[in-house]
Short mmCIF file of C-alpha atoms and ligand atoms in Angstrom, two decimals:
data_model
loop_
_atom_site.label_atom_id
_atom_site.label_comp_id
_atom_site.label_asym_id
_atom_site.label_seq_id
_atom_site.Cartn_x
_atom_site.Cartn_y
_atom_site.Cartn_z
CA MET A 300 -17.19 33.41 15.00
CA GLN A 301 -20.52 32.99 17.07
CA LEU A 302 -22.94 29.95 15.30
CA SER A 303 -26.60 31.11 16.24
CA GLY A 304 -28.34 28.34 18.27
CA SER A 305 -30.62 27.10 14.72
CA ASN A 306 -28.13 27.09 12.43
CA LYS A 307 -27.04 23.52 13.80
CA LEU A 308 -28.24 20.86 13.28
CA TRP A 309 -28.34 19.90 16.66
CA GLY A 310 -29.17 23.36 17.79
CA GLY A 311 -32.57 21.96 20.42
CA ARG A 312 -30.97 20.85 23.17
CA PHE A 313 -28.22 23.91 23.60
CA SER A 314 -28.84 27.85 24.47
CA ALA A 315 -25.53 28.67 24.50
CA ASP A 316 -23.30 28.38 20.25
CA MET A 317 -20.62 26.82 20.26
CA ALA A 318 -16.85 28.85 21.44
CA GLU A 319 -14.74 30.03 18.73
CA LEU A 320 -12.25 27.59 19.44
CA ALA A 321 -14.24 24.43 19.45
CA LEU A 322 -14.82 25.18 16.15
CA ALA A 323 -11.53 25.89 15.13
CA TYR A 324 -10.19 22.47 17.89
CA SER A 325 -13.13 20.05 16.60
CA GLU A 326 -14.23 20.28 13.02
CA SER A 327 -13.06 17.47 10.65
CA ILE A 328 -13.48 19.36 7.45
CA ASP A 329 -10.00 18.28 5.59
CA ALA A 330 -9.35 15.00 7.23
CA ASP A 331 -13.23 14.36 5.31
CA SER A 332 -12.93 16.20 2.00
CA PRO A 333 -11.81 12.56 0.77
CA MET A 334 -14.94 11.49 1.08
CA VAL A 335 -17.71 13.66 -0.24
CA ALA A 336 -18.42 12.03 -3.46
CA GLU A 337 -19.12 8.84 -1.03
CA ASP A 338 -20.78 10.60 1.90
CA ILE A 339 -23.99 12.15 -0.86
CA TRP A 340 -23.38 8.66 -2.82
CA GLY A 341 -24.59 7.13 0.90
CA SER A 342 -27.56 9.87 1.39
CA GLU A 343 -28.64 8.25 -1.92
CA ALA A 344 -28.85 4.35 -1.02
CA HIS A 345 -29.88 5.17 2.71
CA ALA A 346 -32.86 7.09 1.19
CA LEU A 347 -33.63 4.57 -1.57
CA MET A 348 -34.00 1.88 1.34
CA LEU A 349 -36.49 4.32 3.24
CA ALA A 350 -38.48 4.98 0.62
CA LYS A 351 -37.90 1.06 -0.28
CA CYS A 352 -38.81 0.04 3.17
CA GLY A 353 -42.07 2.39 3.39
CA ILE A 354 -40.08 4.98 5.92
CA ILE A 355 -40.39 7.88 3.68
CA ALA A 356 -42.60 8.66 0.96
CA GLU A 357 -42.02 8.21 -2.76
CA GLU A 358 -42.23 12.27 -2.98
CA ASP A 359 -39.69 12.87 -0.41
CA LEU A 360 -37.64 10.68 -1.72
CA ARG A 361 -37.37 12.23 -5.22
CA GLU A 362 -37.12 15.82 -4.31
CA ILE A 363 -34.27 14.00 -1.33
CA LEU A 364 -32.80 13.14 -4.57
CA ARG A 365 -33.31 15.77 -6.50
CA TRP A 366 -30.73 18.07 -4.41
CA LEU A 367 -28.48 15.01 -3.57
CA GLU A 368 -27.75 15.03 -7.30
CA HIS A 369 -27.68 18.87 -7.39
CA ALA A 370 -24.92 18.59 -4.32
CA ARG A 371 -23.03 15.94 -6.11
CA GLN A 372 -23.06 18.16 -9.70
CA GLU A 373 -21.82 21.46 -7.11
CA TRP A 374 -19.22 19.22 -5.78
CA GLU A 375 -17.69 18.04 -9.28
CA ALA A 376 -17.87 21.60 -10.61
CA GLY A 377 -15.78 22.95 -7.47
CA ARG A 378 -18.56 24.89 -5.79
CA LEU A 379 -19.86 23.33 -3.29
CA VAL A 380 -17.87 24.83 -0.64
CA LEU A 381 -17.29 23.02 2.82
CA LEU A 382 -18.06 25.41 5.62
CA ARG A 383 -16.11 25.02 8.83
CA GLU A 384 -18.23 26.24 10.73
CA ARG A 385 -20.80 22.76 9.59
CA GLU A 386 -18.28 20.75 11.26
CA ASP A 387 -17.86 17.75 9.10
CA VAL A 388 -19.45 16.34 5.37
CA HIS A 389 -22.29 15.29 6.96
CA MET A 390 -23.26 18.28 8.16
CA ASN A 391 -22.31 20.65 5.17
CA VAL A 392 -24.20 17.82 3.40
CA GLU A 393 -26.91 18.56 4.85
CA HIS A 394 -27.22 21.70 5.27
CA TYR A 395 -26.76 22.21 1.76
CA LEU A 396 -30.13 20.40 1.29
CA ARG A 397 -31.68 22.04 3.96
CA GLU A 398 -31.06 25.41 2.35
CA GLN A 399 -32.28 24.40 -0.76
CA ALA A 400 -35.03 21.50 -0.30
CA GLY A 401 -35.85 23.20 2.76
CA PRO A 402 -35.93 21.68 6.55
CA GLU A 403 -38.57 19.17 6.17
CA LEU A 404 -37.34 17.05 3.62
CA SER A 405 -33.33 16.65 4.95
CA GLY A 406 -34.48 15.97 8.14
CA ARG A 407 -36.37 13.08 7.15
CA LEU A 408 -33.22 11.93 5.11
CA HIS A 409 -31.52 11.24 8.83
CA THR A 410 -33.95 8.68 9.72
CA ALA A 411 -32.54 5.89 11.29
CA ARG A 412 -28.72 6.68 10.95
CA SER A 413 -26.36 8.95 12.92
CA ARG A 414 -23.34 10.85 12.02
CA ASN A 415 -21.68 7.60 13.72
CA ASP A 416 -22.98 4.93 11.56
CA GLN A 417 -22.12 7.46 8.44
CA VAL A 418 -18.91 8.74 8.94
CA VAL A 419 -17.12 4.93 9.17
CA THR A 420 -19.39 4.74 5.91
CA ASP A 421 -17.42 7.13 3.90
CA CYS A 422 -14.68 5.84 5.64
CA ARG A 423 -14.56 2.09 4.86
CA MET A 424 -15.97 3.50 0.93
CA THR A 425 -13.28 5.58 0.52
CA LEU A 426 -10.39 3.77 2.50
CA ARG A 427 -11.26 0.67 -0.17
CA ARG A 428 -10.73 2.58 -3.53
CA ARG A 429 -7.76 4.17 -2.19
CA LEU A 430 -6.47 0.79 -0.84
CA LEU A 431 -6.75 -0.49 -4.75
CA ASP A 432 -4.73 2.66 -6.00
CA VAL A 433 -2.11 1.44 -3.84
CA GLN A 434 -2.39 -2.31 -4.56
CA GLU A 435 -2.33 -0.68 -8.69
CA ALA A 436 1.21 1.24 -8.07
CA VAL A 437 2.18 -1.29 -5.78
CA ALA A 438 1.59 -3.53 -9.00
CA GLU A 439 3.53 -1.71 -11.19
CA LEU A 440 6.73 -1.68 -9.40
CA GLN A 441 6.10 -5.72 -9.27
CA ARG A 442 6.35 -5.30 -12.83
CA VAL A 443 9.26 -3.01 -13.10
CA LEU A 444 11.18 -5.30 -10.91
CA LEU A 445 10.37 -8.84 -12.37
CA ASP A 446 11.04 -7.70 -16.33
CA LEU A 447 14.76 -6.49 -15.09
CA ALA A 448 14.94 -9.35 -12.91
CA ALA A 449 14.24 -11.75 -16.00
CA GLN A 450 16.49 -10.09 -18.76
CA HIS A 451 19.60 -11.13 -15.99
CA THR A 452 18.92 -14.44 -14.45
CA GLU A 453 22.70 -14.92 -15.43
CA THR A 454 24.38 -11.48 -14.67
CA VAL A 455 25.99 -11.89 -11.45
CA MET A 456 26.35 -9.73 -8.42
CA PRO A 457 27.53 -10.12 -5.00
CA GLY A 458 25.05 -11.32 -2.64
CA TYR A 459 25.86 -9.83 0.63
CA THR A 460 25.25 -11.20 4.43
CA HIS A 461 26.28 -8.81 7.43
CA THR A 462 26.30 -6.54 4.50
CA GLN A 463 29.84 -7.89 3.74
CA HIS A 464 30.20 -10.10 0.25
CA ALA A 465 28.76 -13.59 1.03
CA GLN A 466 28.08 -15.45 -2.10
CA PRO A 467 27.79 -14.84 -5.88
CA ILE A 468 23.80 -14.78 -6.78
CA SER A 469 22.36 -12.76 -10.07
CA VAL A 470 21.03 -9.36 -10.68
CA GLY A 471 17.77 -11.24 -11.09
CA PHE A 472 17.30 -13.06 -8.22
CA TRP A 473 18.24 -9.64 -5.81
CA LEU A 474 15.50 -8.16 -7.53
CA SER A 475 13.01 -10.87 -7.92
CA GLY A 476 13.70 -10.99 -3.63
CA HIS A 477 12.23 -7.33 -3.82
CA ALA A 478 9.13 -8.49 -5.91
CA ALA A 479 8.36 -11.39 -3.73
CA ALA A 480 7.96 -9.07 -0.75
CA PHE A 481 5.56 -7.11 -2.37
CA ALA A 482 3.30 -9.79 -3.45
CA ARG A 483 3.02 -10.50 0.32
CA ASP A 484 2.03 -6.75 0.97
CA GLN A 485 -0.49 -7.66 -1.97
CA GLN A 486 -2.09 -10.45 -0.37
CA ARG A 487 -1.99 -8.42 2.97
CA LEU A 488 -3.72 -5.43 0.87
CA GLU A 489 -6.09 -8.03 -0.20
CA GLU A 490 -7.06 -9.59 2.88
CA THR A 491 -7.61 -6.29 4.68
CA TYR A 492 -9.88 -5.00 1.93
CA ALA A 493 -12.40 -8.11 2.32
CA ARG A 494 -12.72 -6.21 5.83
CA VAL A 495 -12.76 -2.99 5.02
CA ASN A 496 -15.73 -3.78 2.37
CA ARG A 497 -18.44 -4.10 4.40
CA CYS A 498 -21.15 -1.69 5.57
CA PRO A 499 -21.75 -0.35 8.74
CA LEU A 500 -24.77 1.85 7.51
CA GLY A 501 -27.66 1.55 9.55
CA ALA A 502 -26.51 1.04 12.62
CA ALA A 503 -27.31 3.84 13.13
CA ALA A 504 -25.85 6.00 16.58
CA LEU A 505 -25.01 2.48 18.31
CA ALA A 506 -27.94 -0.38 18.85
CA GLY A 507 -29.70 -0.12 15.59
CA THR A 508 -33.35 1.43 15.33
CA SER A 509 -36.86 0.81 15.72
CA PHE A 510 -37.63 1.23 12.27
CA PRO A 511 -38.43 -1.23 9.09
CA THR A 512 -34.49 -1.02 7.41
CA ASP A 513 -33.07 -2.79 5.08
CA ARG A 514 -29.47 -2.92 5.81
CA ARG A 515 -28.21 -5.71 3.18
CA LEU A 516 -30.00 -2.82 0.34
CA THR A 517 -27.96 -0.43 1.39
CA ALA A 518 -24.36 -2.53 1.60
CA ALA A 519 -25.32 -3.42 -1.65
CA LEU A 520 -26.38 -0.20 -3.73
CA LEU A 521 -23.17 1.07 -2.06
CA GLY A 522 -20.98 -1.74 -3.44
CA PHE A 523 -20.03 -4.02 -0.29
CA ASP A 524 -19.31 -7.08 -0.01
CA GLY A 525 -21.68 -7.41 2.62
CA VAL A 526 -23.23 -5.75 6.06
CA GLU A 527 -21.55 -5.35 9.16
CA GLU A 528 -23.78 -6.69 11.04
CA HIS A 529 -23.04 -6.33 14.80
CA SER A 530 -24.15 -1.89 15.66
CA LEU A 531 -22.16 -1.40 18.15
CA ASP A 532 -19.01 -2.85 17.07
CA ALA A 533 -19.89 -1.43 13.30
CA VAL A 534 -19.74 1.92 15.10
CA GLY A 535 -16.73 1.79 17.61
CA ASP A 536 -14.21 -0.38 15.95
CA ARG A 537 -11.39 0.51 13.55
CA ASP A 538 -9.61 -1.99 13.83
CA PHE A 539 -10.00 -2.25 9.37
CA VAL A 540 -8.21 1.51 10.01
CA MET A 541 -5.14 -0.04 12.15
CA GLU A 542 -5.35 -3.13 9.41
CA SER A 543 -4.98 -1.12 6.84
CA LEU A 544 -2.21 1.02 8.10
CA ALA A 545 -0.59 -1.74 9.71
CA ASP A 546 -0.54 -3.36 6.03
CA LEU A 547 0.98 -0.09 5.12
CA ALA A 548 3.34 0.08 7.06
CA ILE A 549 5.13 -3.58 6.34
CA LEU A 550 5.09 -1.91 3.14
CA GLY A 551 6.95 0.89 3.64
CA VAL A 552 9.34 -1.27 5.33
CA HIS A 553 9.84 -3.11 2.24
CA LEU A 554 9.83 0.14 -0.09
CA SER A 555 12.82 1.54 2.58
CA ARG A 556 14.23 -1.87 1.85
CA LEU A 557 14.58 -1.18 -1.79
CA ALA A 558 15.41 2.45 -1.55
CA GLU A 559 18.30 1.75 0.71
CA GLU A 560 19.89 -0.67 -1.97
CA ILE A 561 19.34 1.90 -4.13
CA VAL A 562 21.30 4.78 -2.04
CA VAL A 563 23.86 2.49 -0.75
CA PHE A 564 24.51 0.56 -4.98
CA SER A 565 24.88 4.15 -6.64
CA THR A 566 27.97 5.16 -4.15
CA TYR A 567 31.04 5.52 -5.43
CA GLU A 568 31.76 2.44 -3.61
CA PHE A 569 29.96 0.39 -4.53
CA GLY A 570 28.84 1.96 -8.00
CA MET A 571 26.35 -1.23 -8.88
CA ILE A 572 23.03 1.35 -9.89
CA GLU A 573 23.00 4.70 -12.11
CA VAL A 574 19.75 5.98 -11.31
CA HIS A 575 18.99 8.28 -14.17
CA ASP A 576 19.35 12.29 -14.11
CA ARG A 577 15.53 12.49 -14.11
CA HIS A 578 15.50 10.57 -10.66
CA ALA A 579 18.68 12.29 -9.35
CA SER A 580 19.27 16.06 -7.84
CA GLY A 581 22.35 17.79 -7.46
CA SER A 582 24.36 20.52 -4.91
CA SER A 583 23.92 23.62 -4.49
CA ILE A 584 27.82 23.72 -3.63
CA MET A 585 29.31 20.96 -4.84
CA PRO A 586 29.73 20.59 -8.46
CA GLN A 587 30.47 17.27 -8.57
CA LYS A 588 27.95 15.84 -6.28
CA LYS A 589 24.27 13.66 -8.04
CA ASN A 590 22.10 13.21 -5.33
CA PRO A 591 19.51 9.61 -5.52
CA CYS A 592 17.11 12.08 -3.79
CA LEU A 593 13.88 10.16 -5.11
CA ALA A 594 15.19 6.67 -3.52
CA GLU A 595 16.67 8.02 0.09
CA LEU A 596 12.97 10.19 0.31
CA ALA A 597 11.24 6.65 -0.72
CA ARG A 598 13.88 5.07 2.40
CA GLY A 599 12.40 8.59 4.65
CA LYS A 600 9.53 8.92 4.46
CA THR A 601 8.33 5.41 5.81
CA GLY A 602 8.66 6.88 8.66
CA ARG A 603 5.57 8.78 8.70
CA LEU A 604 4.14 5.45 7.71
CA VAL A 605 5.16 3.59 11.09
CA GLY A 606 4.11 6.63 12.36
CA ARG A 607 0.94 6.64 11.70
CA LEU A 608 0.03 3.06 12.45
CA MET A 609 1.77 3.98 16.44
CA GLN A 610 -0.47 7.38 16.21
CA SER A 611 -3.64 5.10 15.40
CA LEU A 612 -3.11 2.45 17.73
CA THR A 613 -2.43 4.76 20.33
CA THR A 614 -5.72 6.61 19.61
CA PHE A 615 -8.02 3.57 19.48
CA LYS A 616 -6.53 2.39 22.64
CA GLY A 617 -8.79 1.71 25.94
CA LEU A 618 -12.12 3.19 24.21
CA ILE A 619 -14.79 1.97 25.14
CA SER A 620 -17.22 0.44 23.40
CA GLY A 621 -19.88 2.78 21.39
CA TYR A 622 -18.94 5.61 18.82
CA ASN A 623 -16.05 7.94 20.70
CA ARG A 624 -15.13 11.43 19.37
CA ASP A 625 -11.25 10.37 19.75
CA LEU A 626 -12.36 8.01 16.72
CA GLN A 627 -12.29 11.28 14.28
CA GLU A 628 -8.99 11.06 14.56
CA ASP A 629 -8.84 7.47 12.24
CA LYS A 630 -8.72 9.53 9.32
CA PRO A 631 -6.12 12.07 8.85
CA PRO A 632 -3.33 9.50 9.23
CA LEU A 633 -5.21 7.44 6.93
CA TRP A 634 -5.13 9.27 3.86
CA GLU A 635 -1.50 10.64 4.40
CA ALA A 636 -0.59 6.58 5.48
CA LEU A 637 -2.21 6.01 1.52
CA ALA A 638 -0.73 8.54 -0.44
CA VAL A 639 2.49 8.62 1.15
CA ALA A 640 2.53 4.31 0.63
CA GLU A 641 1.32 4.41 -3.22
CA SER A 642 3.68 7.53 -4.16
CA GLY A 643 6.52 5.36 -2.64
CA ALA A 644 5.54 2.93 -4.83
CA ARG A 645 5.39 4.86 -8.31
CA VAL A 646 8.75 6.48 -7.05
CA LEU A 647 10.55 3.81 -6.86
CA ALA A 648 8.83 2.26 -9.90
CA GLU A 649 9.79 4.75 -12.77
CA THR A 650 13.32 5.03 -11.10
CA LEU A 651 14.29 1.02 -11.76
CA ARG A 652 13.00 1.39 -14.33
CA ASP A 653 15.46 4.06 -15.44
CA ALA A 654 18.04 3.20 -13.94
CA THR A 655 21.46 1.46 -15.48
CA LEU A 656 22.45 -1.39 -13.87
CA LYS A 657 26.13 -1.07 -14.20
CA THR A 658 26.88 -5.46 -14.66
CA GLU A 659 30.60 -5.05 -15.29
CA ARG A 660 31.28 -3.51 -12.12
CA MET A 661 29.25 -5.77 -10.27
CA ARG A 662 31.24 -8.79 -11.58
CA GLU A 663 34.39 -6.60 -10.86
CA LEU A 664 33.46 -6.88 -7.15
CA VAL A 665 32.35 -10.54 -6.56
CA GLY A 666 35.54 -11.57 -8.32
CA LYS A 667 37.30 -9.84 -5.59
CA ASN A 668 36.19 -10.91 -2.17
CA PHE A 669 36.08 -14.63 -1.89
CA ALA A 670 32.57 -14.47 -2.58
CA THR A 671 32.86 -18.45 -4.31
CA ALA A 672 34.71 -19.70 -1.20
CA THR A 673 31.92 -21.44 0.18
CA GLU A 674 31.19 -23.17 -3.25
CA LEU A 675 35.09 -24.26 -3.11
CA ALA A 676 33.88 -26.44 0.32
CA ASN A 677 31.24 -27.81 -1.51
CA TYR A 678 33.54 -29.37 -4.15
CA LEU A 679 35.74 -30.34 -1.80
CA VAL A 680 32.97 -31.98 -0.09
CA ARG A 681 31.45 -34.05 -3.03
CA GLU A 682 34.77 -34.65 -4.49
CA ARG A 683 36.68 -35.80 -1.69
CA GLY A 684 34.12 -37.02 0.33
CA LEU A 685 34.64 -34.77 3.28
CA PRO A 686 32.65 -33.99 6.02
CA PHE A 687 32.11 -30.08 4.89
CA ARG A 688 32.97 -28.91 8.41
CA THR A 689 36.89 -30.32 7.43
CA CYS A 690 36.16 -28.43 4.21
CA HIS A 691 35.29 -25.44 5.95
CA GLU A 692 38.29 -25.38 7.66
CA VAL A 693 40.84 -26.33 4.63
CA VAL A 694 39.15 -23.64 2.81
CA GLY A 695 39.10 -20.95 5.44
CA ALA A 696 42.77 -21.22 6.07
CA LEU A 697 42.98 -20.84 2.20
CA VAL A 698 41.24 -17.21 2.87
CA GLY A 699 43.59 -16.84 5.98
CA GLN A 700 46.85 -16.99 3.79
CA LEU A 701 45.19 -15.24 1.02
CA VAL A 702 44.21 -12.38 2.72
CA LYS A 703 47.77 -11.96 3.97
CA GLU A 704 49.65 -12.04 0.77
CA GLY A 705 46.97 -9.75 -0.60
CA ARG A 706 45.49 -12.24 -3.34
CA THR A 707 42.14 -12.93 -4.58
CA LEU A 708 40.54 -16.68 -5.89
CA ASP A 709 41.66 -15.14 -9.03
CA ASP A 710 45.58 -16.23 -8.09
CA HIS A 711 44.75 -19.72 -9.54
CA GLU A 712 48.36 -21.31 -9.25
CA ARG A 713 48.34 -19.91 -5.38
CA VAL A 714 45.27 -21.43 -4.71
CA ARG A 715 46.45 -24.79 -5.56
CA GLU A 716 50.04 -24.65 -3.71
CA ILE A 717 48.57 -23.52 -0.35
CA LEU A 718 45.56 -26.37 -1.29
CA ALA A 719 48.43 -28.83 -1.69
CA ALA A 720 49.99 -27.60 1.64
CA GLN A 721 47.20 -28.78 3.11
CA GLY A 722 46.67 -32.29 1.38
CA GLN A 723 44.28 -31.38 -0.99
CA GLU A 724 45.33 -31.67 -4.51
CA LEU A 725 43.44 -29.87 -7.41
CA SER A 726 44.54 -28.99 -10.58
CA HIS A 727 44.39 -25.99 -12.36
CA GLU A 728 41.55 -26.33 -14.25
CA GLU A 729 39.70 -27.81 -11.72
CA ILE A 730 39.90 -24.62 -9.31
CA ALA A 731 39.48 -22.03 -12.39
CA SER A 732 35.96 -23.29 -12.88
CA VAL A 733 34.99 -23.76 -9.51
CA VAL A 734 35.99 -20.49 -8.05
CA ASP A 735 34.73 -18.54 -11.36
CA PRO A 736 31.77 -16.75 -10.33
CA GLU A 737 29.03 -17.42 -12.67
CA ALA A 738 30.15 -21.22 -12.87
CA CYS A 739 29.43 -20.92 -9.50
CA LEU A 740 26.20 -19.30 -10.16
CA ARG A 741 25.34 -22.33 -12.77
CA ARG A 742 25.48 -24.87 -9.97
CA GLN A 743 23.04 -23.07 -7.67
CA VAL A 744 20.39 -25.88 -8.33
CA SER A 745 17.88 -26.12 -4.89
CA LEU A 746 14.75 -25.36 -5.22
CA GLY A 747 14.55 -21.60 -4.79
CA SER A 748 17.87 -20.58 -5.13
CA THR A 749 19.98 -18.26 -7.90
CA GLY A 750 20.36 -20.00 -10.23
CA PRO A 751 19.57 -19.62 -13.99
CA GLU A 752 17.02 -22.03 -14.06
CA GLN A 753 15.61 -21.50 -10.47
CA THR A 754 15.54 -17.86 -10.33
CA ALA A 755 13.48 -18.12 -14.19
CA TRP A 756 11.21 -20.44 -12.21
CA LEU A 757 10.93 -17.83 -9.44
CA ILE A 758 10.48 -15.04 -11.31
CA GLY A 759 7.42 -17.15 -13.17
CA ASN A 760 5.56 -17.78 -9.69
CA LEU A 761 5.83 -14.38 -9.56
CA ARG A 762 4.55 -12.29 -12.71
CA GLU A 763 1.75 -15.90 -11.89
CA ALA A 764 0.88 -13.86 -8.59
CA LEU A 765 0.89 -10.62 -9.70
CA ARG A 766 -1.04 -11.47 -12.65
CA ALA A 767 -4.31 -12.99 -10.27
CA SER A 768 -3.20 -9.61 -7.72
CA ALA A 769 -3.29 -7.63 -10.57
CA GLU A 770 -7.29 -9.50 -11.35
CA VAL A 771 -8.73 -8.97 -8.23
CA THR A 772 -7.64 -5.19 -8.41
CA ARG A 773 -9.76 -5.09 -11.74
CA GLN A 774 -12.63 -6.91 -10.27
CA ARG A 775 -13.19 -5.18 -7.85
CA ARG A 776 -12.83 -1.81 -9.36
CA ALA A 777 -15.37 -3.12 -12.14
CA ALA A 778 -17.67 -4.36 -8.86
CA LEU A 779 -17.45 -0.55 -7.54
CA ARG A 780 -18.43 0.95 -10.66
CA ALA A 781 -20.74 -1.51 -11.18
CA ALA A 782 -22.42 -0.16 -7.84
CA ARG A 783 -21.75 3.34 -8.64
CA GLU A 784 -23.43 2.59 -11.72
CA ARG A 785 -26.71 0.76 -10.61
CA THR A 786 -27.63 3.73 -7.48
CA ALA A 787 -27.19 6.39 -10.02
CA GLY A 788 -29.31 4.23 -13.17
CA LEU A 789 -32.05 3.89 -9.40
CA VAL A 790 -31.78 7.37 -8.87
CA LYS A 791 -32.11 8.92 -12.54
CA VAL A 792 -35.32 6.57 -13.59
CA VAL A 793 -36.66 7.78 -10.04
CA LEU A 794 -36.09 11.50 -11.30
CA GLU A 795 -37.93 10.44 -14.36
CA GLY A 796 -40.68 9.55 -12.22
CA LYS A 797 -40.65 5.75 -12.00
CA ALA A 798 -42.81 4.53 -9.62
CA LEU A 799 -40.13 2.79 -6.48
CA ALA A 800 -42.16 -0.78 -7.23
CA GLU A 801 -41.22 -0.89 -10.82
CA LEU A 802 -37.88 -0.68 -9.47
CA ALA A 803 -35.55 -4.52 -8.95
CA LEU A 804 -34.70 -3.42 -5.38
N1 LIG B 249 -16.60 13.95 12.08
C1 LIG B 249 -16.93 12.96 12.96
C2 LIG B 249 -15.94 11.81 12.59
O1 LIG B 249 -15.17 12.04 12.22
C3 LIG B 249 -18.56 12.01 12.35
C4 LIG B 249 -19.15 11.51 14.01
C5 LIG B 249 -19.27 12.77 14.76
N2 LIG B 249 -19.99 11.94 15.32
C6 LIG B 249 -21.29 12.74 16.46
N3 LIG B 249 -21.46 12.31 17.05
N4 LIG B 249 -20.18 13.55 17.18
O2 LIG B 249 -16.53 10.80 13.54
#
C-alpha cells in the first residue's frame, strides 16, 4: 500500500511516499498501544500550557480539547483504531484531530513540541503506573511469605549450603529470607520510580524552543514530580528504561530462586511441599504425574527478564546525543518485562498461599543427616572451653565414624561412646538435648539468626518495611489519580466556556 504524500504529517519535504517495506519495518503501533491514554492526556496538558502562555488562542484550545476528549471516548469505547500506516500513536491521535477538527487546529497543537519529547513522556507515564502494578504484585507475594513465615517460626526444616544439609532452620526463617530479598526489590523499584517520574515534555526535538513555554506547568498537569531539565539529555537518554529493566531482572532472579525451591522441594526425594492441584498440571502419558508447572514457568521466564535488560543495554549503547530512531526499540522489552515480572510475582504468591508445607517430612529430613553437628561442636566449646577448631575435629571424626556404621546423631548411646573414646565424656541426656533439632533451633540467638525470637523480630521488621513501601505505592497511585482528575477538571471547565484567566493554573 502506498500513501499519498499529503497524508503524511511531514509530507512537505517529500516527493515520494514511504515504501510498504519501510513502513512495515518502522511502524510502532503494537509497542505504542499501551500509551494511548497517556498520549491524549499529554496533549491536553500541552494544549492547556500553550494557551496559558499565550502561544495558542483560547478558542483554539477549546476546540483542541473538545476533539481530544472525543478521541479519548473513542479509544475507551474501542472505536479508535490505530492505523499502521500512521506509524505511531502520536500520529494517530494527531490524524484523528486533523480529520475531525481540520489541519489548522491539529497543526497548532504541535507547536513547541516534537514526537521526540512526546514519545519519551508517554513512555515514562505508562512505565510509572506499570511499575506500581509490579510493586503491588510483589507486595502481595511478600504478604503471603510473611504470613506463612509467622506461623512457622518453630517448625524445623533442613537449611542448606551447597545444596547439602547444613544446619536446622525454621520454615519461617526460610520463607522470610525470600521476603527480605523482595523488600530490597521494592526499594529498588521505589527509587527508580523517582527517576522515571520526571517530565521531558517541552524539550521539543532536542534544543528546547523559542516559544515562551512553561514546562513546570505541563509536568504538574501530568502528575510528574518535576521536569527532566536538560532538553538534549531528556530526549536522547533511556537510562530510566535500563534501570527499570535492571530492577525487573534482579526481581526475576529472586522469583526464580523461590520458584526453584518450590519445584525441588515438591519432588518425591525432598517431599517438603506440595502445590495445590489448581497450580499443577498432569502428564499426557504418565497418569501418576503432578507437575509444579507454574513455578517451573516462573523460573523459566526469568530468561526473558534478563534478556530484555541485555537487549536494551545493547540497543542504547553508542548512540550519539539527541533522539535516534533506535530509541523506538525501548518499549517492547519494557512492556514485556513488566508483564512477566508482575505475573511471576502473582503466580508465585498464589502457588505458595495454597501449597501444603509437609512439616513432618521436614522434621524427618532434618534429623537424618547430621544437621545438628555444628551445634554439638559449639556445645563442646562452651562446656569444655576447647578451641572451636578442636571441637570441629572431634565432631568431624564422630560423624565420619557414624557414617561408616550407617548411624545418625539420633543414636545417642553410640554418639556417647565415640565421643568418650576421644576423651569427651557427655551424658546421654546432654547429647539428646544438644542434637535435638528443635532445641538446636531455640539456641540460635544472634541477631538475624534462625532462633524463633530472632525470626519473629525479622518478620516484624519485614512487615514494617512492607507496610511502608505499600504506603508509598498507595500515595503515588493517589497522586497520579489526583493529577489526572485535575487535568480532566480543567478540560471540563474550559469546555464549559470558562476563561483561562479564571482557572487556577
Ligand atoms: N515512534 C517513535 C518512537 O517510539 C516516536 C518518535 C519518532 N520521532 C522521530 N523523529 N521519528 O521513538
